[in-house]
DNA sequence: TTTGATACTGAACGATCGTTCAGATAAGCT
DNA sequence: AGCTTATCTGAACGATCGTTCAGTATCAAA
């Protein structure tokens, strides 16, 4: 046996990333073997090394890709006029985007410790860049007097933790629609930061 | 070589759990070998099996012990009179207790997937019991009209996620003392649930 | 001082790990 | 049809995994 009929790297590459993301999210990076990923795609383990130099690089590509897309998607959200409107846009965006990519979100803060120092620093920098987007909104609102926060950095982390927590319990077809969840969380955030 | 001088199970047992907790929290359950744990304690791997039937049971004991102590510690907090006072007590307790046991907290929601179905269900039940403590406070406040929440279960999960998020950034000797963090988070929670 | 219970070593078991690579087949261009 | 390039297999490498166990040294009681 050798090359399979209908095989193309533009198809196999994404499938490897999809299956790796699914398996890493479900069982954890360290608990998933290259052979499991290969089997999920329908390959032998050796074939994976045509697409990634090693296992950690495969994880890093998933995390890097997710963070890049997160920042790019937020950059495309039209800028609102006032800090409260900007904050509402951020809250709704964060919940919506994270629910659409639950596996990648899960990975991006559960499996960071499996990266080497350089890769770790790269993902951390992107995460901080995203946090800074929220913090600059809070600082602007603070300066205008429409928010009352003892510390904007701390409020940033508190809000993001609360919003990301949605991923741990939300299930499609449950008691709340995504739109309803957005509204409820926005109400809580709005009140929490209010002057 | 065989039994070591000064060896006692009442000493070795806790040391194994302490080192296992530390290593599991730092590198993840699947990434830590029994030999690493044994080496941290100063033993050979085989000796661990005098203290645990297998690796998963060692993890389960850590998680079970943590959840039991969490519920016991909350039960000892004197009950406040009104729902807002009860909520303040809960917020301060949660932050304080979780900061004191950062490793165990980390484990208790990162390594749940490494448990078999029965062990998983046991820990989940304890976690739900703890969540119910908070939710009953929110329901009481809702009934009395001092809280305004679209859904108490959802608010419960949002608040716990926000509070537990402290563990991801708090460092001893940083810009805020534990007492200051308690105060700031309590202010945000108070405003978020206010009628 | 003898003796049985307790605590641990050191070697070994089969299984599985990430990774490499020579060889084989399919795809796509000429 | 022939040739090159792209894609994958299957076997193998040494390392490490969780776990077992016969043997041995210490402890504690008699």
Tab-separated table of C-alpha atoms (C1' of nucleotides) in Angstrom:
chain	number	residue	atom	x	y	z
A	1	UNK	CA	0.000	0.000	0.000
A	2	UNK	CA	1.064	3.571	-0.569
A	3	UNK	CA	-0.688	6.690	-1.817
A	4	UNK	CA	-4.462	6.402	-1.660
A	5	UNK	CA	-6.774	7.234	-4.514
A	6	UNK	CA	-8.245	10.714	-4.240
A	7	UNK	CA	-5.639	11.909	-1.757
A	8	UNK	CA	-4.781	15.607	-1.694
A	9	UNK	CA	-2.920	17.637	0.879
A	10	UNK	CA	-5.488	20.465	0.730
A	11	UNK	CA	-8.051	17.958	1.998
A	12	UNK	CA	-5.957	15.863	4.353
A	13	UNK	CA	-4.283	18.829	6.057
A	14	UNK	CA	-7.499	20.443	7.318
A	15	UNK	CA	-8.926	17.073	8.281
A	16	UNK	CA	-5.893	16.370	10.448
A	17	UNK	CA	-6.306	19.712	12.209
A	18	UNK	CA	-10.026	19.167	12.698
A	19	UNK	CA	-9.610	15.713	14.191
A	20	UNK	CA	-6.651	16.777	16.315
A	21	UNK	CA	-8.652	19.704	17.683
A	22	UNK	CA	-11.579	17.451	18.499
A	23	UNK	CA	-9.447	14.796	20.197
A	24	UNK	CA	-7.222	17.247	22.088
A	25	UNK	CA	-10.299	19.080	23.375
A	26	UNK	CA	-12.004	15.893	24.464
A	27	UNK	CA	-9.147	13.936	26.020
A	28	UNK	CA	-6.333	16.435	26.474
A	29	UNK	CA	-3.160	16.894	24.456
A	30	UNK	CA	-1.001	14.508	26.463
A	31	UNK	CA	-3.637	11.781	26.471
A	32	UNK	CA	-4.053	11.693	22.684
A	33	UNK	CA	-1.545	9.765	20.579
A	34	UNK	CA	-0.497	10.536	17.052
A	35	UNK	CA	-1.886	7.108	16.122
A	36	UNK	CA	-5.340	8.100	17.407
A	37	UNK	CA	-5.331	11.258	15.326
A	38	UNK	CA	-4.166	9.349	12.270
A	39	UNK	CA	-6.851	6.697	12.771
A	40	UNK	CA	-9.550	9.376	13.032
A	41	UNK	CA	-8.442	10.746	9.672
A	42	UNK	CA	-7.970	7.307	8.169
A	43	UNK	CA	-4.190	7.324	7.959
A	44	UNK	CA	-1.172	5.650	9.461
A	45	UNK	CA	0.709	7.660	12.068
A	46	UNK	CA	3.728	8.257	9.860
A	47	UNK	CA	1.672	10.178	7.326
A	48	UNK	CA	1.008	12.931	9.871
A	49	UNK	CA	4.633	13.968	9.653
A	50	UNK	CA	4.095	15.193	6.111
A	51	UNK	CA	1.888	17.864	7.688
A	52	UNK	CA	3.578	18.716	10.962
A	53	UNK	CA	7.183	18.435	12.174
A	54	UNK	CA	6.061	17.147	15.566
A	55	UNK	CA	3.124	16.842	17.933
A	56	UNK	CA	3.678	20.122	19.749
A	57	UNK	CA	3.745	22.062	16.469
A	58	UNK	CA	0.371	20.572	15.615
A	59	UNK	CA	-1.024	21.922	18.890
A	60	UNK	CA	0.652	25.267	18.396
A	61	UNK	CA	-0.827	25.643	14.900
A	62	UNK	CA	-4.297	25.044	16.315
A	63	UNK	CA	-3.849	27.607	19.091
A	64	UNK	CA	-2.160	30.184	16.886
A	65	UNK	CA	-4.827	29.817	14.212
A	66	UNK	CA	-7.584	30.249	16.762
A	67	UNK	CA	-6.108	33.359	18.337
A	68	UNK	CA	-5.426	34.931	14.955
A	69	UNK	CA	-8.989	34.339	13.855
A	70	UNK	CA	-10.320	35.654	17.161
A	71	UNK	CA	-8.460	38.938	16.799
A	72	UNK	CA	-9.309	39.218	13.116
A	73	UNK	CA	-13.007	38.635	13.770
A	74	UNK	CA	-13.096	41.273	16.502
A	75	UNK	CA	-11.294	43.729	14.235
A	76	UNK	CA	-14.127	43.368	11.737
A	77	UNK	CA	-16.822	44.253	14.244
A	78	UNK	CA	-17.836	47.852	13.432
A	79	UNK	CA	-16.669	50.252	16.116
A	80	UNK	CA	-19.485	51.658	18.233
A	81	UNK	CA	-19.645	55.287	19.307
A	82	UNK	CA	-19.711	55.217	23.104
A	83	UNK	CA	-17.889	52.961	25.602
A	84	UNK	CA	-21.135	51.338	26.820
A	85	UNK	CA	-22.046	50.469	23.242
A	86	UNK	CA	-18.518	49.208	22.600
A	87	UNK	CA	-18.733	47.072	25.718
A	88	UNK	CA	-22.039	45.600	24.630
A	89	UNK	CA	-20.563	44.774	21.246
A	90	UNK	CA	-17.593	43.091	22.905
A	91	UNK	CA	-19.732	41.020	25.256
A	92	UNK	CA	-21.989	39.809	22.480
A	93	UNK	CA	-19.060	39.142	20.156
A	94	UNK	CA	-17.115	37.190	22.749
A	95	UNK	CA	-20.029	34.926	23.648
A	96	UNK	CA	-21.014	34.344	20.038
A	97	UNK	CA	-17.506	33.670	18.743
A	98	UNK	CA	-16.545	31.415	21.627
A	99	UNK	CA	-19.710	29.319	21.377
A	100	UNK	CA	-19.026	28.781	17.686
A	101	UNK	CA	-15.538	27.445	18.422
A	102	UNK	CA	-15.904	25.767	21.767
A	103	UNK	CA	-13.170	23.207	21.141
A	104	UNK	CA	-10.532	25.734	20.124
A	105	UNK	CA	-11.419	27.989	23.074
A	106	UNK	CA	-11.107	25.078	25.442
A	107	UNK	CA	-7.720	24.158	24.010
A	108	UNK	CA	-6.414	27.682	24.093
A	109	UNK	CA	-6.379	27.911	27.823
A	110	UNK	CA	-6.170	24.255	28.862
A	111	UNK	CA	-3.226	23.115	26.811
A	112	UNK	CA	-0.954	26.138	26.981
A	113	UNK	CA	1.317	24.298	29.384
A	114	UNK	CA	2.158	21.753	26.724
A	115	UNK	CA	3.927	24.380	24.642
A	116	UNK	CA	7.618	25.157	24.813
A	117	UNK	CA	8.684	28.596	26.084
A	118	UNK	CA	8.724	30.332	22.688
A	119	UNK	CA	5.405	28.951	21.496
A	120	UNK	CA	3.888	29.680	24.883
A	121	UNK	CA	5.024	33.292	24.753
A	122	UNK	CA	3.585	33.715	21.269
A	123	UNK	CA	0.092	32.568	22.327
A	124	UNK	CA	0.244	34.569	25.544
A	125	UNK	CA	1.018	37.704	23.567
A	126	UNK	CA	-2.056	37.192	21.406
A	127	UNK	CA	-4.205	36.548	24.456
A	128	UNK	CA	-2.973	39.769	26.046
A	129	UNK	CA	-3.669	41.665	22.842
A	130	UNK	CA	-7.263	40.462	23.008
A	131	UNK	CA	-7.565	41.433	26.667
A	132	UNK	CA	-6.229	44.869	25.808
A	133	UNK	CA	-9.103	45.358	23.393
A	134	UNK	CA	-11.540	45.039	26.263
A	135	UNK	CA	-9.450	47.014	28.698
A	136	UNK	CA	-9.189	49.995	26.375
A	137	UNK	CA	-12.988	50.091	26.243
A	138	UNK	CA	-13.177	50.027	30.021
A	139	UNK	CA	-10.542	52.744	30.346
A	140	UNK	CA	-12.369	54.986	27.898
A	141	UNK	CA	-15.612	54.529	29.806
A	142	UNK	CA	-13.825	55.156	33.063
A	143	UNK	CA	-12.393	58.403	31.700
A	144	UNK	CA	-15.810	59.542	30.530
A	145	UNK	CA	-17.338	58.719	33.900
A	146	UNK	CA	-19.862	56.173	32.614
A	147	UNK	CA	-18.078	53.213	34.273
A	148	UNK	CA	-17.025	52.959	37.922
A	149	UNK	CA	-14.199	50.452	38.314
A	150	UNK	CA	-11.501	50.268	40.967
A	151	UNK	CA	-9.133	48.749	38.388
A	152	UNK	CA	-9.680	48.283	34.662
A	153	UNK	CA	-7.199	45.413	34.261
A	154	UNK	CA	-8.838	43.457	37.017
A	155	UNK	CA	-12.303	44.156	35.630
A	156	UNK	CA	-11.088	42.997	32.217
A	157	UNK	CA	-10.026	39.626	33.555
A	158	UNK	CA	-13.168	39.254	35.647
A	159	UNK	CA	-15.457	39.960	32.691
A	160	UNK	CA	-13.596	37.657	30.318
A	161	UNK	CA	-13.627	34.842	32.868
A	162	UNK	CA	-17.355	35.257	33.328
A	163	UNK	CA	-18.077	35.326	29.601
A	164	UNK	CA	-15.840	32.402	28.751
A	165	UNK	CA	-17.585	30.437	31.485
A	166	UNK	CA	-20.606	30.197	29.193
A	167	UNK	CA	-18.744	27.529	27.256
A	168	UNK	CA	-18.735	25.194	30.245
A	169	UNK	CA	-22.491	24.877	30.479
A	170	UNK	CA	-24.124	26.018	27.221
A	171	UNK	CA	-25.745	23.257	25.203
A	172	UNK	CA	-27.570	23.688	21.926
A	173	UNK	CA	-31.295	23.188	22.415
A	174	UNK	CA	-31.118	23.970	26.133
A	175	UNK	CA	-33.264	26.417	28.080
A	176	UNK	CA	-31.652	29.463	26.491
A	177	UNK	CA	-30.884	30.491	22.950
A	178	UNK	CA	-27.544	32.088	22.180
A	179	UNK	CA	-29.269	35.441	21.784
A	180	UNK	CA	-30.903	35.081	25.196
A	181	UNK	CA	-27.574	34.193	26.805
A	182	UNK	CA	-25.945	37.229	25.204
A	183	UNK	CA	-28.675	39.450	26.591
A	184	UNK	CA	-28.520	38.051	30.121
A	185	UNK	CA	-24.750	38.300	30.353
A	186	UNK	CA	-24.754	41.774	28.888
A	187	UNK	CA	-27.247	42.834	31.551
A	188	UNK	CA	-24.957	41.520	34.280
A	189	UNK	CA	-21.864	43.130	32.819
A	190	UNK	CA	-23.643	46.432	32.248
A	191	UNK	CA	-24.759	46.588	35.855
A	192	UNK	CA	-21.398	45.428	37.227
A	193	UNK	CA	-19.420	48.209	35.569
A	194	UNK	CA	-22.070	50.926	35.909
A	195	UNK	CA	-21.146	54.161	37.641
B	1	UNK	CA	17.655	-2.123	49.722
B	2	UNK	CA	14.204	-2.380	51.219
B	3	UNK	CA	12.343	-0.504	53.918
B	4	UNK	CA	13.978	2.848	54.699
B	5	UNK	CA	14.814	4.046	58.182
B	6	UNK	CA	12.206	6.396	59.598
B	7	UNK	CA	9.547	5.307	57.119
B	8	UNK	CA	5.908	5.535	58.167
B	9	UNK	CA	2.759	5.371	56.100
B	10	UNK	CA	1.247	8.340	57.962
B	11	UNK	CA	4.090	10.464	56.613
B	12	UNK	CA	4.597	8.942	53.179
B	13	UNK	CA	0.897	8.882	52.307
B	14	UNK	CA	0.324	12.630	52.625
B	15	UNK	CA	3.622	13.382	50.916
B	16	UNK	CA	2.576	11.318	47.918
B	17	UNK	CA	-0.695	13.229	47.674
B	18	UNK	CA	1.055	16.577	48.028
B	19	UNK	CA	3.596	15.860	45.322
B	20	UNK	CA	0.998	14.305	43.031
B	21	UNK	CA	-1.231	17.361	43.422
B	22	UNK	CA	1.663	19.670	42.644
B	23	UNK	CA	2.797	17.724	39.587
B	24	UNK	CA	-0.695	17.105	38.213
B	25	UNK	CA	-1.525	20.794	38.551
B	26	UNK	CA	1.676	21.881	36.865
B	27	UNK	CA	1.953	19.412	33.986
B	28	UNK	CA	-1.441	17.735	33.769
B	29	UNK	CA	-2.519	14.275	34.889
B	30	UNK	CA	-1.706	12.471	31.665
B	31	UNK	CA	1.699	14.116	31.343
B	32	UNK	CA	2.916	13.044	34.789
B	33	UNK	CA	4.250	9.519	35.277
B	34	UNK	CA	4.081	7.456	38.429
B	35	UNK	CA	7.887	7.448	38.373
B	36	UNK	CA	7.958	11.251	38.500
B	37	UNK	CA	5.675	11.295	41.521
B	38	UNK	CA	7.731	8.615	43.233
B	39	UNK	CA	10.965	10.482	42.536
B	40	UNK	CA	9.517	13.698	44.007
B	41	UNK	CA	8.737	11.815	47.209
B	42	UNK	CA	12.031	9.907	47.160
B	43	UNK	CA	10.645	6.481	46.350
B	44	UNK	CA	10.629	3.924	43.574
B	45	UNK	CA	7.467	3.756	41.484
B	46	UNK	CA	6.387	0.404	42.870
B	47	UNK	CA	6.083	1.790	46.387
B	48	UNK	CA	3.220	4.060	45.318
B	49	UNK	CA	0.995	1.035	44.926
B	50	UNK	CA	1.029	0.500	48.674
B	51	UNK	CA	-0.947	3.745	48.844
B	52	UNK	CA	-3.170	3.707	45.790
B	53	UNK	CA	-4.565	0.876	43.657
B	54	UNK	CA	-3.865	2.806	40.454
B	55	UNK	CA	-3.115	6.234	39.020
B	56	UNK	CA	-6.706	7.285	38.461
B	57	UNK	CA	-7.613	6.515	42.072
B	58	UNK	CA	-4.816	8.804	43.184
B	59	UNK	CA	-6.336	11.622	41.133
B	60	UNK	CA	-9.819	10.818	42.375
B	61	UNK	CA	-8.696	10.941	46.006
B	62	UNK	CA	-7.243	14.396	45.442
B	63	UNK	CA	-10.403	15.712	43.801
B	64	UNK	CA	-12.756	14.060	46.277
B	65	UNK	CA	-10.740	15.336	49.224
B	66	UNK	CA	-10.745	18.855	47.835
B	67	UNK	CA	-14.483	18.956	47.201
B	68	UNK	CA	-15.264	17.496	50.625
B	69	UNK	CA	-13.107	20.112	52.303
B	70	UNK	CA	-14.646	22.877	50.202
B	71	UNK	CA	-18.176	21.938	51.232
B	72	UNK	CA	-17.141	21.412	54.858
B	73	UNK	CA	-15.416	24.785	55.024
B	74	UNK	CA	-18.439	26.585	53.593
B	75	UNK	CA	-20.713	24.784	56.046
B	76	UNK	CA	-18.684	26.271	58.874
B	77	UNK	CA	-19.132	29.844	57.696
B	78	UNK	CA	-21.728	31.396	60.024
B	79	UNK	CA	-25.008	31.979	58.208
B	80	UNK	CA	-25.764	35.631	57.573
B	81	UNK	CA	-29.215	37.116	58.018
B	82	UNK	CA	-30.133	38.566	54.625
B	83	UNK	CA	-29.458	37.289	51.091
B	84	UNK	CA	-27.119	40.195	50.259
B	85	UNK	CA	-25.062	39.455	53.352
B	86	UNK	CA	-25.091	35.743	52.535
B	87	UNK	CA	-23.922	36.537	49.014
B	88	UNK	CA	-21.096	38.699	50.306
B	89	UNK	CA	-20.020	35.903	52.641
B	90	UNK	CA	-20.072	33.435	49.752
B	91	UNK	CA	-18.041	35.678	47.441
B	92	UNK	CA	-15.394	36.322	50.055
B	93	UNK	CA	-15.280	32.694	51.120
B	94	UNK	CA	-14.939	31.402	47.568
B	95	UNK	CA	-12.076	33.729	46.695
B	96	UNK	CA	-10.248	33.139	49.950
B	97	UNK	CA	-10.603	29.349	49.939
B	98	UNK	CA	-9.698	28.961	46.272
B	99	UNK	CA	-6.612	31.144	46.560
B	100	UNK	CA	-5.405	29.028	49.469
B	101	UNK	CA	-5.720	25.846	47.413
B	102	UNK	CA	-4.965	26.964	43.907
B	103	UNK	CA	-3.532	23.619	42.816
B	104	UNK	CA	-6.509	21.568	43.962
B	105	UNK	CA	-8.949	24.039	42.401
B	106	UNK	CA	-7.093	23.871	39.125
B	107	UNK	CA	-7.163	20.079	39.167
B	108	UNK	CA	-10.822	19.877	40.058
B	109	UNK	CA	-12.004	21.291	36.801
B	110	UNK	CA	-9.097	20.544	34.481
B	111	UNK	CA	-8.653	16.844	35.122
B	112	UNK	CA	-12.232	15.687	35.483
B	113	UNK	CA	-12.069	14.081	32.052
B	114	UNK	CA	-9.408	11.660	33.263
B	115	UNK	CA	-11.872	10.005	35.625
B	116	UNK	CA	-13.983	6.987	34.778
B	117	UNK	CA	-17.769	7.417	34.646
B	118	UNK	CA	-18.444	6.585	38.307
B	119	UNK	CA	-15.666	8.716	39.720
B	120	UNK	CA	-16.636	11.523	37.370
B	121	UNK	CA	-20.239	11.414	38.533
B	122	UNK	CA	-19.164	11.517	42.176
B	123	UNK	CA	-17.127	14.700	41.720
B	124	UNK	CA	-19.793	16.288	39.554
B	125	UNK	CA	-22.372	15.700	42.271
B	126	UNK	CA	-20.196	17.506	44.813
B	127	UNK	CA	-19.630	20.368	42.422
B	128	UNK	CA	-23.346	20.699	41.868
B	129	UNK	CA	-23.942	20.641	45.605
B	130	UNK	CA	-21.587	23.587	45.967
B	131	UNK	CA	-23.296	25.466	43.138
B	132	UNK	CA	-26.628	24.856	44.820
B	133	UNK	CA	-25.353	26.644	47.923
B	134	UNK	CA	-24.917	29.795	45.883
B	135	UNK	CA	-28.091	29.357	43.896
B	136	UNK	CA	-30.238	29.041	47.013
B	137	UNK	CA	-28.874	32.403	48.165
B	138	UNK	CA	-29.746	33.952	44.817
B	139	UNK	CA	-33.226	32.426	44.863
B	140	UNK	CA	-33.906	33.756	48.346
B	141	UNK	CA	-32.789	37.232	47.331
B	142	UNK	CA	-34.860	37.004	44.203
B	143	UNK	CA	-37.950	36.070	46.240
B	144	UNK	CA	-37.380	38.977	48.604
B	145	UNK	CA	-36.960	41.373	45.712
B	146	UNK	CA	-33.422	42.486	46.555
B	147	UNK	CA	-31.895	40.741	43.503
B	148	UNK	CA	-33.002	41.101	39.886
B	149	UNK	CA	-31.911	38.065	37.867
B	150	UNK	CA	-33.452	36.596	34.718
B	151	UNK	CA	-32.304	33.136	35.828
B	152	UNK	CA	-30.698	32.127	39.120
B	153	UNK	CA	-28.955	29.012	37.759
B	154	UNK	CA	-27.329	30.981	35.003
B	155	UNK	CA	-26.299	33.740	37.408
B	156	UNK	CA	-24.830	31.085	39.715
B	157	UNK	CA	-22.562	29.751	36.992
B	158	UNK	CA	-21.617	33.236	35.813
B	159	UNK	CA	-20.622	34.356	39.316
B	160	UNK	CA	-18.645	31.205	40.085
B	161	UNK	CA	-16.786	31.454	36.776
B	162	UNK	CA	-15.902	35.056	37.496
B	163	UNK	CA	-14.719	34.336	41.032
B	164	UNK	CA	-12.726	31.257	40.116
B	165	UNK	CA	-11.029	33.306	37.414
B	166	UNK	CA	-9.095	35.076	40.164
B	167	UNK	CA	-6.904	32.003	40.399
B	168	UNK	CA	-5.627	32.498	36.870
B	169	UNK	CA	-3.987	35.842	37.539
B	170	UNK	CA	-3.563	36.398	41.277
B	171	UNK	CA	0.041	36.364	42.494
B	172	UNK	CA	1.188	36.895	46.044
B	173	UNK	CA	2.884	40.264	46.385
B	174	UNK	CA	1.139	41.681	43.318
B	175	UNK	CA	-0.745	44.955	43.034
B	176	UNK	CA	-3.648	43.732	45.172
B	177	UNK	CA	-3.906	41.989	48.514
B	178	UNK	CA	-6.369	39.160	48.910
B	179	UNK	CA	-8.614	41.421	50.959
B	180	UNK	CA	-8.598	44.053	48.231
B	181	UNK	CA	-9.462	41.453	45.586
B	182	UNK	CA	-12.333	40.188	47.717
B	183	UNK	CA	-13.675	43.730	48.003
B	184	UNK	CA	-13.416	44.542	44.317
B	185	UNK	CA	-15.085	41.321	43.209
B	186	UNK	CA	-17.791	41.694	45.820
B	187	UNK	CA	-18.519	45.182	44.491
B	188	UNK	CA	-18.905	43.832	40.966
B	189	UNK	CA	-21.108	40.934	42.050
B	190	UNK	CA	-23.240	43.193	44.258
B	191	UNK	CA	-23.908	45.563	41.388
B	192	UNK	CA	-24.459	42.765	38.853
B	193	UNK	CA	-27.250	41.123	40.855
B	194	UNK	CA	-28.790	44.314	42.265
B	195	UNK	CA	-32.462	45.000	41.693
C	1	DT	C1'	15.979	-11.108	71.387
C	2	DT	C1'	12.892	-13.089	68.677
C	3	DT	C1'	8.982	-12.445	65.566
C	4	DG	C1'	5.388	-10.883	62.646
C	5	DA	C1'	3.735	-6.775	60.423
C	6	DT	C1'	5.122	-2.783	57.740
C	7	DA	C1'	7.585	-0.143	54.124
C	8	DC	C1'	10.286	-0.257	50.302
C	9	DT	C1'	13.610	-1.814	46.342
C	10	DG	C1'	14.857	-3.329	41.888
C	11	DA	C1'	13.853	-5.828	38.163
C	12	DA	C1'	10.710	-7.142	35.044
C	13	DC	C1'	6.073	-7.443	32.207
C	14	DG	C1'	3.673	-6.231	27.866
C	15	DA	C1'	1.817	-2.108	25.889
C	16	DT	C1'	2.228	2.142	23.886
C	17	DC	C1'	4.623	6.396	22.927
C	18	DG	C1'	6.675	10.001	19.201
C	19	DT	C1'	9.270	9.704	15.330
C	20	DT	C1'	11.890	8.016	11.107
C	21	DC	C1'	12.287	6.061	6.608
C	22	DA	C1'	12.643	2.983	2.587
C	23	DG	C1'	9.417	1.561	-0.536
C	24	DA	C1'	5.054	1.671	-3.073
C	25	DT	C1'	1.093	3.693	-5.423
C	26	DA	C1'	-1.679	7.556	-7.333
C	27	DA	C1'	-1.904	12.172	-9.478
C	28	DG	C1'	-0.760	15.308	-12.866
C	29	DC	C1'	2.086	17.194	-16.355
C	30	DT	C1'	4.365	16.460	-20.975
D	1	DA	C1'	2.511	6.476	-22.539
D	2	DG	C1'	6.155	7.924	-19.779
D	3	DC	C1'	7.998	10.616	-16.004
D	4	DT	C1'	8.004	13.433	-11.981
D	5	DT	C1'	6.042	14.701	-7.940
D	6	DA	C1'	2.910	14.133	-4.177
D	7	DT	C1'	0.910	11.112	-0.811
D	8	DC	C1'	0.796	7.293	2.133
D	9	DT	C1'	2.064	2.470	4.131
D	10	DG	C1'	4.191	-0.666	7.187
D	11	DA	C1'	7.784	-1.776	9.826
D	12	DA	C1'	10.966	-0.466	12.925
D	13	DC	C1'	13.678	2.523	16.572
D	14	DG	C1'	14.610	3.374	21.504
D	15	DA	C1'	12.171	5.355	25.271
D	16	DT	C1'	8.755	5.367	28.522
D	17	DC	C1'	4.335	4.012	30.314
D	18	DG	C1'	1.335	1.756	34.415
D	19	DT	C1'	1.633	-2.086	37.080
D	20	DT	C1'	3.257	-6.461	39.499
D	21	DC	C1'	6.027	-9.044	42.646
D	22	DA	C1'	9.677	-11.672	44.970
D	23	DG	C1'	12.931	-10.285	48.060
D	24	DT	C1'	14.849	-7.382	51.916
D	25	DA	C1'	15.405	-4.178	55.558
D	26	DT	C1'	13.201	-1.653	59.395
D	27	DC	C1'	9.772	-1.119	63.004
D	28	DA	C1'	7.087	-2.400	67.042
D	29	DA	C1'	5.470	-5.572	70.148
D	30	DA	C1'	6.385	-9.586	73.104
